[in-house]
Amino acid sequence: MDEEELGLVKGNGNNLQLTIDEVIEEYVGSFGFSQLLHVFLVSLAWIFDSHNTLVTIFTDAQPQGWKCISPLCHQNASSSVCGFKSGTWEWDAGNSSSTIAEWGLVCDRKFLAAVPASLFFLGSLLGSAVYGRLADAFLGRKRTVLLSCLLTSATTFLTSLSPNVWIYSLLRFANGFSRSGIGICCLVLSTEAVGRKWRGQVGQYGFFFFTAGFLSLPLIAYPTRTCWRNMYKIISFLPLVYAIFILMPFVSDSPRWLLVRGRSEEALEVLKRYAKVNGKKLPPNLSLLEPSSSTDKVAGKGTKNLWNTKWAAKRMALVMITGFGVGFVYYGVQLNVENLNFNLYFTVAINAMMEIPAVFVGSVLLSFTNRRLLFSLSAYIAGISCIVCIIFSSTSHKKGNQSKGSLAQLTIEAIGFMAASSAFDVLYIYCVELFPTNIRNFAVSMLRQALMLGASIAPLLVVVGRLSPSFSFLVFGVLSIISGMFSLWLPETRNSPLYETLEQQEEEEKFNAIREDMGIELGKEVQK
């Protein structure tokens, strides 16, 4: 049966009514050139998300060396700056090399160094809730990304002008709030434009760009290593250019969101543009079938339904608990690289490069592997690797061979980070598939909040890790394993459709469960 005959069957020869999934699969194309271009342009924003999240690895780094500049200071191999008065010594790289050097965040002030990073993630936590609601209820996916990029650019530039650590911390909070809309909306905006079999891979593509941003950080940081403020100024310029010259003119909003909001004509126009670029054409009598209970499209009501719907609330709670552990480990391991005995720029580059195979392998595995299995195994490997890091660290300390031990530890840490990165990426895709369109952005934002809550605690453990690296890696390992265990209570979503409303998803999942039970019973009868 060709496409025209199929259309006549479904539309009875008159008005052809199809769901968005059916239109994409049968007429637009599951993943044509138009969707590829759309995903590419949307995913570019992940670079700025990466820059602003991980910039403190360099700007807030512990300076590596110091020297005496006064006769009152007598430096030897075991001496510490804490034993000398201010003004009798200076950092080798200068006081403007990092915030710690400029504002003296050492000795009795060392825990202040963790405040900016923690507040950044707390800002991200709050921003995720706000942006999730904006994207579902008011602005849509595209305009929310636009707002997030513009605010990110402004707050990043203002951060470079900070006069002290308190203003700096406040601006990092504002920056975390601003950038949090990028990740959640870009992921949803990308996955809602493609067919079901491509959702996992497309979701992973965005993380390639996050990795590209991560990998570019050492290239930006090294030339600006003598002035941390210049690094912020450079990365503040990029999201502004993207928002004005790429996002506004070339990216369309999600047709699924437009349909759920009752804007079916606009949704159909977006699908027509996709089909045209793909070299296809939609039937002239086509109209989009609105999902059941689409009148409940106001996100405020959708949000209320999530927490009042037992299965959805339980599912969301499990995702958030799991996300807390993953966020703590994923961001914590990245920030903890300074506690490894290696060159900071080299170590960050190694970690960034380990994200590439993590995303690539994850994309391949997602095409034929269950989400739950892939996530839990990744979390277990990350946790075990962190714990093994302790063994290598302790062994090298006892033998006094710090260099050899550090090389082994770096290798295991890189493997653990690759697994943590894979778990982090898969969890996002998993969350997109677990919830319907009218609350999908809200659900992803709740996951983002859980991730950021875990990440906000991680900098404090990194500071503790400067005194005891083994303890920090132990905590990272245990939490990662616990996260993998909690995911076992989540349902599998591989090859499942993207539902539009809670009511539709509940009905369909109940029907599928009954059909599976009947199939099992029928199989038993046949065996008898």
XYZ file of C-alpha atoms in Angstrom:
528
model
C 0.000 0.000 0.000
C 1.512 3.348 -1.044
C 1.299 6.610 0.936
C -1.724 7.935 -1.018
C -3.721 4.730 -0.470
C -2.756 4.707 3.213
C -4.007 8.278 3.530
C -7.356 7.419 1.960
C -7.818 4.578 4.407
C -7.099 6.729 7.454
C -9.000 9.751 6.259
C -11.875 7.912 4.526
C -11.099 9.851 1.337
C -11.978 13.240 2.846
C -10.113 14.879 5.698
C -6.938 12.990 6.578
C -6.345 13.210 10.331
C -3.042 11.905 11.689
C -0.989 12.254 14.846
C 2.352 14.060 14.641
C 4.175 10.736 15.006
C 2.288 9.353 12.008
C 2.956 12.445 9.897
C 6.677 12.328 10.671
C 7.008 8.605 10.029
C 4.824 8.426 6.886
C 5.239 11.771 5.126
C 8.013 13.974 6.549
C 10.618 11.285 7.139
C 11.856 9.914 10.441
C 15.170 11.740 10.212
C 15.755 13.611 6.966
C 18.061 16.484 6.075
C 15.668 19.070 7.515
C 15.719 17.398 10.943
C 19.478 16.899 10.744
C 19.941 20.624 10.108
C 17.440 21.474 12.846
C 19.201 19.250 15.391
C 22.609 20.658 14.405
C 21.548 24.304 14.809
C 19.745 23.655 18.098
C 22.590 21.576 19.529
C 25.162 24.339 19.002
C 23.786 25.993 22.144
C 25.144 23.102 24.238
C 28.630 24.567 23.683
C 27.762 27.634 25.755
C 26.136 25.484 28.418
C 29.409 23.571 28.705
C 31.560 26.725 28.779
C 29.637 28.350 31.608
C 29.283 25.161 33.631
C 32.940 24.131 33.580
C 34.790 27.431 33.288
C 35.546 27.435 37.037
C 37.871 24.443 36.564
C 40.341 27.082 35.349
C 39.135 30.412 36.748
C 38.775 29.050 40.302
C 41.770 26.706 40.182
C 44.192 26.313 43.068
C 47.474 28.061 42.014
C 50.294 25.548 41.666
C 53.327 27.495 42.860
C 54.433 30.476 44.962
C 57.623 32.285 45.894
C 58.962 34.520 48.641
C 59.386 38.245 47.910
C 60.484 39.376 51.374
C 63.333 38.482 53.794
C 60.620 37.609 56.323
C 59.618 34.663 54.121
C 61.856 31.577 54.065
C 60.616 29.000 51.556
C 61.512 25.308 51.664
C 60.031 22.049 50.380
C 57.683 21.628 53.342
C 56.653 25.260 53.888
C 53.137 26.530 53.273
C 51.861 30.012 52.470
C 49.639 29.755 55.545
C 52.730 30.208 57.720
C 53.671 33.611 56.252
C 52.143 37.061 56.379
C 50.352 38.482 53.372
C 52.697 40.559 51.237
C 55.789 38.472 51.970
C 55.062 36.015 49.135
C 53.246 35.848 45.785
C 51.896 33.270 43.368
C 54.174 32.239 40.498
C 51.487 32.892 37.889
C 50.454 36.227 39.437
C 47.462 37.264 41.504
C 45.164 37.592 38.474
C 45.635 33.994 37.323
C 42.568 32.744 39.254
C 39.954 33.933 41.727
C 41.720 32.013 44.503
C 44.951 33.885 43.826
C 43.333 37.309 43.467
C 41.164 37.149 46.580
C 43.382 34.944 48.768
C 40.984 31.997 49.087
C 43.509 29.757 50.851
C 44.260 28.610 54.406
C 41.419 29.696 56.690
C 39.496 31.040 53.660
C 39.816 27.910 51.490
C 36.188 26.850 51.796
C 35.098 30.172 50.281
C 36.575 28.875 47.028
C 33.704 26.359 46.802
C 30.952 28.968 47.266
C 30.825 30.338 43.659
C 30.571 26.885 42.052
C 27.971 25.699 44.567
C 25.850 28.817 44.048
C 26.156 28.392 40.287
C 24.550 24.955 40.513
C 21.920 26.184 42.968
C 21.080 28.914 40.459
C 20.806 26.218 37.811
C 18.467 24.271 40.079
C 16.119 27.250 40.460
C 16.424 28.214 36.810
C 15.511 24.713 35.646
C 12.133 24.965 37.354
C 11.444 28.426 35.927
C 12.569 27.625 32.384
C 10.720 24.317 32.398
C 7.473 26.108 33.176
C 8.158 28.876 30.664
C 8.899 26.362 27.913
C 5.740 24.319 28.555
C 3.255 27.078 29.369
C 4.241 30.376 27.793
C 7.258 30.799 25.526
C 7.709 27.403 23.913
C 11.036 25.657 23.403
C 12.679 28.052 20.908
C 11.966 31.344 22.658
C 13.033 29.875 25.992
C 16.416 28.912 24.511
C 16.676 32.431 23.061
C 16.004 34.035 26.432
C 18.463 31.711 28.146
C 21.253 32.493 25.647
C 20.794 36.268 25.966
C 20.779 36.184 29.779
C 23.771 33.824 29.783
C 25.767 36.248 27.655
C 24.933 39.220 29.903
C 25.630 37.485 33.228
C 28.889 35.941 31.972
C 30.244 39.331 30.940
C 29.193 40.908 34.247
C 30.982 38.086 36.093
C 34.265 39.217 34.519
C 33.847 42.584 36.295
C 33.401 41.146 39.816
C 35.202 43.262 42.469
C 35.222 40.590 45.211
C 34.327 36.977 45.910
C 30.827 37.812 47.192
C 29.739 39.692 44.070
C 31.449 36.999 42.020
C 29.419 34.296 43.829
C 26.185 36.232 43.305
C 26.877 36.616 39.594
C 27.758 32.930 39.292
C 24.348 32.187 40.832
C 22.716 34.458 38.242
C 24.771 32.835 35.489
C 23.705 29.360 36.620
C 20.075 30.484 36.598
C 20.473 31.979 33.109
C 22.143 29.036 31.385
C 19.860 26.338 32.789
C 17.266 26.848 30.052
C 19.706 25.866 27.314
C 20.138 22.191 28.109
C 16.557 21.235 28.964
C 14.987 23.035 25.994
C 17.602 22.059 23.405
C 17.197 18.399 24.273
C 13.399 18.505 24.014
C 13.422 20.742 20.906
C 15.724 18.290 19.116
C 13.994 15.031 20.039
C 10.440 16.248 19.365
C 11.232 16.828 15.673
C 12.265 13.269 14.739
C 10.781 9.786 14.511
C 10.780 7.425 17.457
C 13.705 5.238 16.349
C 16.008 8.290 16.153
C 15.172 9.879 19.518
C 18.003 8.239 21.435
C 20.664 9.077 18.858
C 19.439 12.648 18.360
C 19.435 13.245 22.092
C 23.033 12.056 22.189
C 24.089 14.386 19.359
C 23.526 17.387 21.619
C 26.052 15.983 24.055
C 28.671 15.942 21.291
C 28.437 19.721 21.284
C 28.611 19.857 25.079
C 31.801 17.821 24.711
C 33.077 20.193 22.015
C 32.579 23.074 24.430
C 34.356 21.142 27.175
C 37.256 20.313 24.843
C 37.602 23.939 23.732
C 37.937 25.217 27.308
C 41.672 24.402 27.672
C 42.259 26.146 24.329
C 40.576 29.283 25.688
C 42.050 28.967 29.182
C 45.710 28.592 28.255
C 46.100 31.930 26.401
C 44.162 33.670 29.209
C 45.938 31.861 32.061
C 47.368 35.105 33.464
C 43.940 36.785 33.740
C 40.822 34.813 34.621
C 38.575 37.780 33.736
C 39.501 37.573 30.062
C 38.227 34.010 29.881
C 34.763 35.095 31.006
C 34.738 37.938 28.479
C 35.553 35.580 25.613
C 32.875 33.000 26.408
C 30.247 35.730 27.012
C 30.390 36.819 23.364
C 29.510 33.438 21.806
C 25.875 32.881 22.990
C 24.940 36.420 21.934
C 26.131 35.807 18.366
C 24.356 32.448 18.253
C 21.029 33.836 19.519
C 20.910 36.720 17.038
C 22.368 35.181 13.885
C 21.454 31.476 14.110
C 18.633 30.709 16.554
C 16.221 33.530 15.702
C 16.234 33.250 11.881
C 16.827 29.548 11.246
C 15.260 27.423 14.052
C 11.555 26.489 14.272
C 9.663 25.738 17.459
C 8.497 22.230 18.307
C 5.419 21.152 16.299
C 4.402 18.936 19.221
C 4.357 21.878 21.629
C 2.430 24.023 19.118
C -0.188 21.282 18.741
C -0.592 20.753 22.487
C -1.075 24.526 22.842
C -3.890 24.422 20.274
C -1.842 26.009 17.472
C -2.352 23.151 15.011
C -1.996 25.316 11.871
C 1.437 26.537 12.980
C 2.455 22.976 13.843
C 1.384 21.835 10.388
C 3.401 24.643 8.750
C 6.529 23.505 10.588
C 5.972 19.935 9.391
C 5.425 21.185 5.817
C 8.781 22.984 5.910
C 10.493 19.837 7.182
C 8.865 17.774 4.415
C 9.804 20.312 1.716
C 13.480 20.302 2.666
C 13.375 16.495 2.736
C 12.044 16.490 -0.832
C 8.578 15.358 0.227
C 5.093 16.854 0.325
C 2.240 16.568 2.797
C -1.245 15.623 1.489
C -3.432 18.721 0.890
C -6.273 17.298 2.985
C -4.051 16.599 6.007
C -4.923 17.871 9.469
C -3.326 17.057 12.795
C -5.195 14.920 15.275
C -5.212 16.653 18.635
C -4.333 14.381 21.572
C -6.909 13.383 24.155
C -7.514 15.995 26.857
C -5.507 18.559 24.887
C -7.536 21.212 26.623
C -5.301 20.454 29.614
C -2.455 22.063 27.735
C -1.765 24.780 30.244
C 1.457 23.696 31.905
C 0.261 24.740 35.327
C -2.528 22.195 35.078
C -0.207 19.648 33.496
C 2.235 20.101 36.343
C -0.498 19.584 38.902
C -1.610 16.421 37.107
C 1.906 15.023 37.242
C 2.059 15.144 41.020
C -1.566 14.002 41.382
C -1.074 11.049 39.033
C 0.373 8.198 41.063
C 2.406 6.516 38.324
C 3.823 9.811 37.031
C 4.712 11.110 40.502
C 6.456 7.855 41.422
C 8.320 7.874 38.121
C 9.391 11.501 38.572
C 10.605 10.853 42.129
C 12.759 7.932 40.969
C 14.211 9.979 38.110
C 15.094 12.823 40.486
C 16.722 10.545 43.079
C 18.739 8.919 40.341
C 19.592 12.315 38.850
C 20.889 13.635 42.165
C 23.547 10.932 42.337
C 24.484 11.217 38.665
C 24.809 15.010 38.838
C 26.954 14.772 41.948
C 29.313 12.276 40.307
C 29.407 13.699 36.766
C 30.190 17.277 37.753
C 32.135 16.308 40.854
C 34.618 14.141 38.948
C 35.218 16.969 36.471
C 35.826 19.544 39.199
C 37.943 17.043 41.130
C 40.608 16.814 38.397
C 42.746 19.339 40.273
C 43.228 16.693 42.994
C 45.028 14.448 40.498
C 48.791 14.920 40.234
C 48.779 15.971 36.590
C 48.876 19.156 34.525
C 45.420 20.735 34.797
C 45.092 21.574 31.080
C 46.162 18.071 30.066
C 43.811 16.369 32.520
C 40.788 18.460 31.464
C 41.551 17.714 27.797
C 41.730 13.965 28.565
C 38.386 14.074 30.365
C 36.830 16.046 27.515
C 38.109 13.558 24.954
C 36.679 10.678 27.005
C 33.234 12.209 26.484
C 33.549 11.608 22.727
C 33.609 7.782 22.917
C 31.000 7.980 25.694
C 28.584 9.844 23.424
C 29.450 7.752 20.367
C 29.136 4.408 22.147
C 25.972 5.621 23.872
C 24.435 6.600 20.524
C 25.161 3.181 19.051
C 23.967 1.257 22.109
C 20.769 3.307 22.409
C 19.711 2.092 18.964
C 19.346 -1.518 20.152
C 19.845 -1.591 23.943
C 17.313 -1.040 26.708
C 17.642 2.378 28.347
C 17.406 1.056 31.881
C 20.122 -1.553 31.368
C 22.484 0.905 29.652
C 22.062 3.532 32.344
C 22.470 1.197 35.310
C 25.591 -0.472 33.864
C 27.154 2.924 33.127
C 26.474 4.076 36.689
C 27.970 0.882 38.135
C 31.145 1.184 36.025
C 31.542 4.841 37.029
C 31.150 3.981 40.703
C 33.546 1.042 40.642
C 36.146 3.128 38.776
C 35.996 5.878 41.395
C 36.505 3.332 44.172
C 39.415 1.728 42.307
C 41.021 5.199 42.090
C 41.409 5.032 45.872
C 43.425 1.802 45.647
C 45.889 3.248 43.132
C 46.179 6.454 45.130
C 46.832 4.616 48.401
C 49.316 2.216 46.762
C 51.332 5.030 45.198
C 51.358 6.928 48.492
C 52.751 3.939 50.380
C 55.425 3.294 47.784
C 56.301 6.952 47.488
C 56.002 6.730 43.675
C 53.569 9.500 43.122
C 54.057 9.833 39.348
C 53.359 6.183 38.554
C 50.397 6.089 40.871
C 49.012 9.247 39.350
C 49.215 7.793 35.832
C 47.270 4.689 36.884
C 44.771 6.819 38.766
C 44.342 9.141 35.770
C 43.585 6.155 33.525
C 40.978 4.709 35.882
C 39.507 8.170 36.520
C 39.155 8.729 32.768
C 37.308 5.409 32.380
C 35.058 6.285 35.296
C 34.340 9.714 33.864
C 33.463 8.186 30.477
C 30.957 5.890 32.201
C 29.556 8.784 34.271
C 29.192 10.824 31.095
C 27.332 7.976 29.420
C 24.990 7.617 32.404
C 24.381 11.378 32.446
C 23.526 11.452 28.721
C 21.319 8.356 28.746
C 19.333 9.613 31.740
C 18.302 12.715 29.804
C 17.060 10.611 26.862
C 15.326 8.259 29.272
C 13.498 11.159 30.950
C 12.289 12.555 27.604
C 10.714 9.182 26.783
C 9.170 8.612 30.217
C 6.774 11.596 30.104
C 4.258 13.112 27.618
C 4.561 16.374 25.665
C 2.396 18.555 27.909
C 4.750 18.004 30.866
C 7.924 16.818 29.089
C 9.848 20.051 29.502
C 8.715 20.255 33.121
C 9.876 16.671 33.732
C 13.269 17.343 32.140
C 13.549 20.528 34.203
C 12.848 18.525 37.378
C 15.593 16.097 36.379
C 17.846 19.069 35.728
C 17.088 20.402 39.219
C 18.055 17.074 40.758
C 21.267 17.008 38.714
C 22.110 20.555 39.755
C 21.355 19.847 43.424
C 23.877 17.017 43.320
C 26.315 19.215 41.424
C 25.963 22.064 43.964
C 27.297 19.813 46.735
C 30.167 18.447 44.647
C 32.433 21.554 44.937
C 32.431 21.219 48.727
C 33.648 17.636 48.406
C 36.322 18.807 45.954
C 37.672 21.207 48.604
C 37.710 18.331 51.095
C 39.469 16.297 48.409
C 42.424 18.678 48.527
C 43.053 17.257 51.994
C 41.911 13.671 51.294
C 41.457 12.694 47.612
C 40.595 9.118 48.575
C 37.555 10.220 50.568
C 36.137 12.267 47.700
C 36.481 9.400 45.227
C 34.857 6.994 47.727
C 31.779 9.219 48.040
C 31.552 9.626 44.259
C 31.746 5.854 43.790
C 29.113 4.937 46.361
C 26.585 7.494 45.108
C 27.025 6.395 41.512
C 26.302 2.753 42.392
C 23.225 3.746 44.422
C 21.898 5.762 41.442
C 22.223 2.725 39.205
C 20.243 0.638 41.691
C 17.352 3.120 41.889
C 16.968 3.129 38.092
C 15.912 -0.538 38.163
C 12.413 0.520 39.305
C 11.832 2.642 36.183
C 9.937 1.191 33.189
C 11.671 0.480 29.873
C 10.944 2.987 27.059
C 12.886 1.674 24.062
C 10.761 1.906 20.864
C 7.862 3.400 22.836
C 5.947 6.293 21.192
C 6.125 9.849 22.505
C 2.732 10.500 24.080
C 1.133 13.942 24.087
C -0.788 14.006 27.411
C -0.762 12.192 30.744
C -4.217 10.775 30.085
C -3.210 9.384 26.689
C -0.039 7.847 28.082
C -1.838 6.252 31.015
C -4.479 4.724 28.730
C -1.956 3.446 26.188
C 0.414 1.996 28.796
C -2.462 0.223 30.558
C -3.621 -1.196 27.244
C -0.105 -2.364 26.354
C 0.296 -3.972 29.777
C -3.002 -5.871 29.355
C -1.981 -6.962 25.849
C 1.366 -8.231 27.137
C -0.359 -10.150 29.947
C -2.762 -11.699 27.443
C 0.167 -12.641 25.221
C 1.912 -14.349 28.125
C -1.240 -16.243 29.083
C -1.799 -17.264 25.451
C 1.792 -18.504 25.242
C 1.267 -20.645 28.336
C -1.919 -22.136 26.866
C -0.106 -22.993 23.625
C 2.679 -24.710 25.581
C 0.097 -26.830 27.410
